[in-house]
Amino acid sequence: MKKGDYTKLAKIWLENNSKFELDGLALKGMKIDRVELGYIRCYFVIPDHLSDANGNWNAGAMSVLIDDMAAGAVFSITGGNLATVDFTMSFYSTVKVNEEVEIEASVVGEKGNLVSVVIDIKKKGSGEKVVVGKQWMQATPLKRPHLSQSKL
């Protein structure tokens, strides 16, 4: 896997993800704090539209955010096309609407074109663990089309 510094593109990608329907619902209002090679930290206040019947952050919305954060961390070092090949979430506590969380995504391992990421979400302030996502992604380098020269 060819590596590089794609941190600026990863930040732009995360910011633009909120313009897509599903990602936009899950990421709208997220504040990106740091983007480094293989690492992203963001803050997020849980909006009302992402709550379940009990006023807690909806697990489906969490999974979209976790997948996007993992992709951003992997993209920051690969700059390639990504596909999630394994994804698990472990829940520790709930978060209510209007509570703020800190989200950290860190690349923790690589094997060929596979990259492992851990996403840790905790309550801002108390540091109470909310959820840990573990994900393997396949990174495929971007292919640039070959421009053929005119034979004229």
Coordinates of N, CA and C in Angstrom, one line a residue:
M1 N 0.8 -1.2 0.0 CA 0.0 0.0 0.0 C 0.9 1.2 0.0
K2 N 0.6 2.1 -0.9 CA 1.4 3.3 -1.0 C 0.8 4.3 0.0
K3 N 1.7 4.9 0.8 CA 1.3 5.8 1.9 C 1.7 7.2 1.5
G4 N 1.0 8.2 2.1 CA 1.3 9.6 1.9 C 0.6 10.4 3.0
D5 N 0.7 11.7 2.8 CA 0.0 12.6 3.8 C -1.2 13.2 3.1
Y6 N -2.3 12.6 3.4 CA -3.6 13.1 2.8 C -4.5 13.7 3.9
T7 N -3.9 14.3 4.9 CA -4.6 14.8 6.1 C -5.6 15.9 5.6
K8 N -5.1 16.8 4.8 CA -6.0 17.9 4.3 C -7.1 17.4 3.5
L9 N -6.9 16.4 2.7 CA -8.0 15.9 1.9 C -9.0 15.1 2.8
A10 N -8.4 14.4 3.8 CA -9.3 13.7 4.8 C -10.2 14.7 5.5
K11 N -9.7 15.8 5.9 CA -10.5 16.8 6.6 C -11.6 17.3 5.7
I12 N -11.2 17.6 4.4 CA -12.2 18.1 3.5 C -13.3 17.0 3.2
W13 N -12.8 15.8 3.1 CA -13.8 14.7 2.8 C -14.8 14.6 4.0
L14 N -14.3 14.6 5.2 CA -15.2 14.6 6.4 C -16.2 15.7 6.4
E15 N -15.7 16.9 6.1 CA -16.6 18.1 6.1 C -17.6 18.0 5.0
N16 N -17.2 17.4 3.8 CA -18.2 17.3 2.7 C -19.1 16.1 2.9
N17 N -18.8 15.2 3.7 CA -19.6 14.0 3.9 C -21.0 14.4 4.5
S18 N -21.0 15.6 5.2 CA -22.3 16.0 5.8 C -23.2 16.5 4.7
K19 N -22.8 16.6 3.5 CA -23.7 17.0 2.4 C -24.5 15.8 1.8
F20 N -24.1 14.6 2.1 CA -24.8 13.4 1.6 C -25.9 13.1 2.6
E21 N -27.0 12.5 2.1 CA -28.2 12.4 2.9 C -28.0 11.6 4.2
L22 N -27.6 10.4 4.2 CA -27.4 9.6 5.4 C -26.3 10.1 6.3
D23 N -25.1 10.3 5.7 CA -24.0 10.9 6.4 C -24.3 12.3 7.0
G24 N -25.0 13.1 6.2 CA -25.4 14.4 6.6 C -26.2 14.4 7.9
L25 N -27.2 13.4 8.0 CA -28.0 13.3 9.2 C -27.2 12.9 10.4
A26 N -26.2 12.1 10.2 CA -25.4 11.6 11.3 C -24.2 12.5 11.7
L27 N -23.7 13.3 10.8 CA -22.5 14.1 11.0 C -22.8 15.6 11.2
K28 N -24.0 16.1 10.9 CA -24.3 17.5 10.9 C -24.0 18.1 12.2
G29 N -23.1 19.1 12.3 CA -22.8 19.8 13.5 C -21.5 19.3 14.1
M30 N -20.9 18.2 13.5 CA -19.6 17.7 14.1 C -18.5 18.7 13.9
K31 N -17.7 18.9 14.9 CA -16.6 19.8 14.9 C -15.3 19.1 14.8
I32 N -14.5 19.2 13.8 CA -13.3 18.5 13.6 C -12.2 19.3 14.4
D33 N -11.5 18.7 15.3 CA -10.5 19.3 16.2 C -9.1 19.1 15.6
R34 N -8.8 17.8 15.3 CA -7.4 17.5 14.8 C -7.5 16.4 13.7
V35 N -6.7 16.6 12.7 CA -6.5 15.6 11.7 C -5.0 15.4 11.5
E36 N -4.5 14.2 11.8 CA -3.1 13.9 11.7 C -3.0 12.6 10.9
L37 N -1.8 12.2 10.5 CA -1.7 10.9 9.8 C -2.2 9.8 10.7
G38 N -3.3 9.1 10.2 CA -3.9 8.0 10.9 C -4.7 8.3 12.1
Y39 N -5.0 9.6 12.3 CA -5.7 10.0 13.6 C -6.6 11.2 13.3
I40 N -7.8 11.1 13.9 CA -8.8 12.2 13.8 C -9.5 12.3 15.1
R41 N -9.7 13.6 15.6 CA -10.4 13.8 16.8 C -11.5 14.9 16.5
C42 N -12.7 14.6 16.9 CA -13.8 15.5 16.7 C -14.7 15.6 17.9
Y43 N -15.5 16.6 18.0 CA -16.5 16.8 19.0 C -17.9 16.9 18.4
F44 N -18.9 16.4 19.1 CA -20.2 16.3 18.5 C -21.2 16.5 19.6
V45 N -22.1 17.4 19.5 CA -23.3 17.5 20.4 C -24.4 16.8 19.7
I46 N -25.0 15.8 20.5 CA -26.0 14.9 19.9 C -27.3 15.7 19.6
P47 N -27.7 15.8 18.4 CA -28.9 16.6 18.0 C -30.2 15.7 18.3
D48 N -31.3 16.4 18.4 CA -32.6 15.7 18.7 C -32.9 14.7 17.6
H49 N -32.6 15.0 16.3 CA -33.1 14.1 15.2 C -32.3 12.8 15.2
L50 N -31.3 12.7 16.1 CA -30.6 11.4 16.1 C -30.9 10.6 17.4
S51 N -32.0 10.9 18.0 CA -32.3 10.2 19.3 C -33.3 9.0 19.0
D52 N -33.2 8.1 20.0 CA -34.2 7.0 19.9 C -35.4 7.3 20.8
A53 N -36.3 6.4 21.0 CA -37.5 6.6 21.7 C -37.3 7.1 23.2
N54 N -36.1 6.8 23.7 CA -35.8 7.1 25.1 C -34.9 8.4 25.2
G55 N -34.7 9.1 24.1 CA -33.9 10.3 24.1 C -32.4 10.1 24.1
N56 N -32.0 8.9 23.8 CA -30.6 8.5 23.7 C -30.1 8.6 22.3
W57 N -28.8 8.7 22.1 CA -28.2 8.7 20.7 C -28.5 7.4 20.1
N58 N -29.1 7.4 18.9 CA -29.5 6.2 18.2 C -28.3 5.4 17.7
A59 N -28.3 4.1 17.9 CA -27.2 3.3 17.6 C -26.9 3.3 16.1
G60 N -27.9 3.4 15.3 CA -27.6 3.4 13.8 C -26.9 4.7 13.4
A61 N -27.2 5.8 14.0 CA -26.5 7.0 13.7 C -25.1 7.0 14.2
M62 N -24.9 6.3 15.4 CA -23.5 6.1 15.9 C -22.7 5.3 14.9
S63 N -23.3 4.3 14.3 CA -22.5 3.4 13.4 C -22.1 4.2 12.1
V64 N -23.0 5.0 11.6 CA -22.6 5.8 10.4 C -21.5 6.7 10.8
L65 N -21.5 7.4 11.9 CA -20.5 8.3 12.3 C -19.1 7.5 12.5
I66 N -19.2 6.4 13.2 CA -18.0 5.6 13.4 C -17.4 5.1 12.0
D67 N -18.2 4.7 11.1 CA -17.7 4.3 9.8 C -17.0 5.4 9.1
D68 N -17.7 6.6 9.1 CA -17.1 7.8 8.5 C -15.8 8.2 9.1
M69 N -15.7 8.2 10.5 CA -14.5 8.5 11.2 C -13.4 7.5 10.8
A70 N -13.7 6.3 10.8 CA -12.7 5.3 10.4 C -12.1 5.5 9.0
A71 N -13.1 5.8 8.1 CA -12.7 6.0 6.7 C -11.8 7.3 6.6
G72 N -12.1 8.3 7.4 CA -11.3 9.5 7.4 C -9.9 9.2 7.9
A73 N -9.7 8.5 9.0 CA -8.4 8.1 9.5 C -7.6 7.3 8.5
V74 N -8.2 6.4 7.9 CA -7.5 5.5 6.9 C -7.2 6.4 5.7
F75 N -8.1 7.2 5.2 CA -7.9 8.0 4.0 C -6.7 9.0 4.3
S76 N -6.5 9.4 5.5 CA -5.4 10.4 5.8 C -4.1 9.8 5.5
I77 N -3.9 8.5 5.5 CA -2.6 7.9 5.1 C -2.6 7.2 3.8
T78 N -3.8 6.8 3.2 CA -3.8 6.1 2.0 C -4.2 6.9 0.8
G79 N -5.2 7.8 1.0 CA -5.7 8.6 -0.1 C -6.4 7.8 -1.1
G80 N -6.8 6.6 -0.7 CA -7.4 5.7 -1.7 C -8.9 5.4 -1.5
N81 N -9.4 4.6 -2.4 CA -10.8 4.1 -2.2 C -10.9 3.2 -1.1
L82 N -11.9 3.2 -0.3 CA -12.0 2.4 0.9 C -13.3 1.6 1.0
A83 N -13.2 0.4 1.5 CA -14.3 -0.4 1.8 C -14.2 -1.0 3.1
T84 N -15.3 -1.0 3.9 CA -15.3 -1.6 5.2 C -15.5 -3.1 5.0
V85 N -14.6 -3.9 5.7 CA -14.7 -5.3 5.5 C -15.1 -6.0 6.8
D86 N -14.9 -5.3 8.0 CA -15.3 -5.9 9.3 C -15.5 -4.7 10.2
F87 N -16.6 -4.8 11.0 CA -17.0 -3.7 11.8 C -17.7 -4.2 13.0
T88 N -17.2 -3.8 14.2 CA -17.9 -4.2 15.5 C -18.0 -2.9 16.4
M89 N -19.0 -2.9 17.2 CA -19.2 -1.9 18.2 C -19.5 -2.5 19.5
S90 N -18.8 -1.9 20.6 CA -19.1 -2.3 21.9 C -19.6 -1.1 22.7
F91 N -20.8 -1.3 23.3 CA -21.5 -0.2 24.0 C -21.2 -0.3 25.5
Y92 N -20.9 0.9 26.1 CA -20.6 1.0 27.5 C -21.6 1.8 28.2
S93 N -22.1 2.9 27.6 CA -23.1 3.8 28.3 C -23.9 4.5 27.2
T94 N -24.9 5.2 27.6 CA -25.7 5.9 26.7 C -25.4 7.4 26.7
V95 N -25.8 8.1 25.7 CA -25.6 9.6 25.6 C -27.0 10.2 25.3
K96 N -27.4 11.2 26.0 CA -28.6 11.9 25.8 C -28.5 13.0 24.7
V97 N -29.6 13.4 24.2 CA -29.6 14.5 23.3 C -29.1 15.7 24.0
N98 N -28.3 16.5 23.3 CA -27.6 17.8 23.8 C -26.4 17.5 24.6
E99 N -26.0 16.2 24.8 CA -24.7 16.0 25.5 C -23.7 16.0 24.4
E100 N -22.4 16.4 24.8 CA -21.3 16.4 23.9 C -20.4 15.2 24.1
V101 N -19.9 14.7 23.0 CA -19.0 13.6 23.0 C -17.7 14.0 22.3
E102 N -16.6 13.3 22.6 CA -15.4 13.4 21.9 C -15.2 12.1 21.2
I103 N -14.8 12.2 19.9 CA -14.6 11.0 19.1 C -13.2 11.0 18.6
E104 N -12.5 9.9 18.8 CA -11.1 9.7 18.3 C -11.1 8.4 17.5
A105 N -10.5 8.6 16.3 CA -10.3 7.5 15.4 C -8.8 7.3 15.1
S106 N -8.3 6.1 15.4 CA -6.8 5.9 15.3 C -6.5 4.6 14.5
V107 N -5.7 4.8 13.5 CA -5.2 3.6 12.8 C -4.3 2.8 13.7
V108 N -4.5 1.5 13.9 CA -3.8 0.8 14.9 C -3.0 -0.4 14.2
G109 N -3.3 -0.7 13.0 CA -2.6 -1.8 12.3 C -2.8 -1.8 10.9
E110 N -1.9 -2.5 10.2 CA -2.0 -2.7 8.7 C -1.5 -4.0 8.3
K111 N -2.1 -4.6 7.3 CA -1.7 -5.9 6.8 C -2.0 -5.9 5.3
G112 N -1.0 -5.6 4.5 CA -1.3 -5.5 3.0 C -2.1 -4.2 2.8
N113 N -3.2 -4.5 2.1 CA -4.2 -3.4 1.8 C -5.3 -3.2 2.9
L114 N -5.2 -4.0 4.0 CA -6.1 -3.9 5.1 C -5.6 -3.0 6.2
V115 N -6.4 -2.2 6.7 CA -6.1 -1.2 7.7 C -7.1 -1.4 8.9
S116 N -6.5 -1.5 10.1 CA -7.4 -1.6 11.3 C -7.5 -0.2 12.0
V117 N -8.7 0.1 12.4 CA -8.9 1.4 13.0 C -9.8 1.2 14.3
V118 N -9.4 1.9 15.4 CA -10.2 1.9 16.6 C -10.8 3.3 16.7
I119 N -12.1 3.3 17.0 CA -12.9 4.6 17.2 C -13.4 4.6 18.6
D120 N -12.9 5.5 19.4 CA -13.3 5.6 20.8 C -14.2 6.9 21.0
I121 N -15.4 6.6 21.5 CA -16.3 7.8 21.8 C -16.5 7.8 23.3
K122 N -16.3 9.0 23.9 CA -16.5 9.2 25.3 C -17.2 10.5 25.5
K123 N -17.9 10.6 26.7 CA -18.5 11.9 27.0 C -17.5 12.9 27.3
K124 N -17.7 14.1 26.7 CA -16.7 15.2 26.9 C -17.0 15.7 28.4
G125 N -15.9 16.0 29.0 CA -16.0 16.4 30.4 C -15.7 15.3 31.4
S126 N -16.6 14.3 31.5 CA -16.4 13.2 32.4 C -15.5 12.2 31.9
G127 N -15.4 12.1 30.5 CA -14.5 11.0 29.9 C -15.1 9.7 30.0
E128 N -16.4 9.5 30.4 CA -17.0 8.2 30.5 C -17.1 7.6 29.1
K129 N -16.7 6.4 29.0 CA -16.7 5.6 27.7 C -18.1 5.4 27.3
V130 N -18.4 5.7 26.0 CA -19.7 5.4 25.4 C -19.7 4.2 24.5
V131 N -18.9 4.2 23.6 CA -18.8 3.1 22.6 C -17.4 3.0 22.0
V132 N -17.0 1.8 21.7 CA -15.7 1.6 21.0 C -16.1 0.8 19.7
G133 N -15.6 1.4 18.6 CA -15.8 0.7 17.3 C -14.5 0.2 16.9
K134 N -14.5 -1.0 16.3 CA -13.3 -1.6 15.7 C -13.6 -1.9 14.3
Q135 N -12.7 -1.6 13.4 CA -13.0 -1.7 12.0 C -11.8 -2.0 11.2
W136 N -12.0 -2.9 10.2 CA -11.0 -3.2 9.2 C -11.5 -2.6 7.9
M137 N -10.6 -1.9 7.2 CA -11.0 -1.4 5.9 C -10.0 -1.8 4.9
Q138 N -10.4 -2.0 3.7 CA -9.6 -2.3 2.5 C -9.3 -1.0 1.8
A139 N -8.0 -0.7 1.7 CA -7.6 0.6 1.0 C -7.1 0.2 -0.4
T140 N -7.7 0.8 -1.4 CA -7.2 0.6 -2.8 C -6.8 1.9 -3.3
P141 N -5.5 2.0 -3.8 CA -5.0 3.3 -4.3 C -5.9 3.8 -5.4
L142 N -6.0 5.1 -5.5 CA -6.8 5.7 -6.6 C -6.0 5.5 -7.8
K143 N -6.7 5.2 -8.9 CA -6.1 5.0 -10.2 C -6.4 6.2 -11.0
R144 N -5.4 6.7 -11.6 CA -5.6 7.9 -12.5 C -5.7 7.3 -13.9
P145 N -6.7 7.8 -14.7 CA -6.8 7.3 -16.0 C -5.7 7.8 -16.9
H146 N -5.2 6.9 -17.7 CA -4.1 7.2 -18.6 C -4.7 8.0 -19.8
L147 N -4.1 9.2 -20.0 CA -4.5 10.0 -21.1 C -3.8 9.5 -22.4
S148 N -4.6 9.1 -23.3 CA -4.0 8.6 -24.6 C -3.7 9.8 -25.5
Q149 N -2.6 9.7 -26.1 CA -2.2 10.8 -27.0 C -2.9 10.6 -28.4
S150 N -3.2 11.7 -29.0 CA -3.9 11.7 -30.3 C -2.9 11.2 -31.3
K151 N -3.4 10.4 -32.2 CA -2.6 9.8 -33.3 C -2.6 10.8 -34.5
L152 N -3.3 11.9 -34.4 CA -3.3 12.8 -35.5 C -2.1 13.7 -35.6

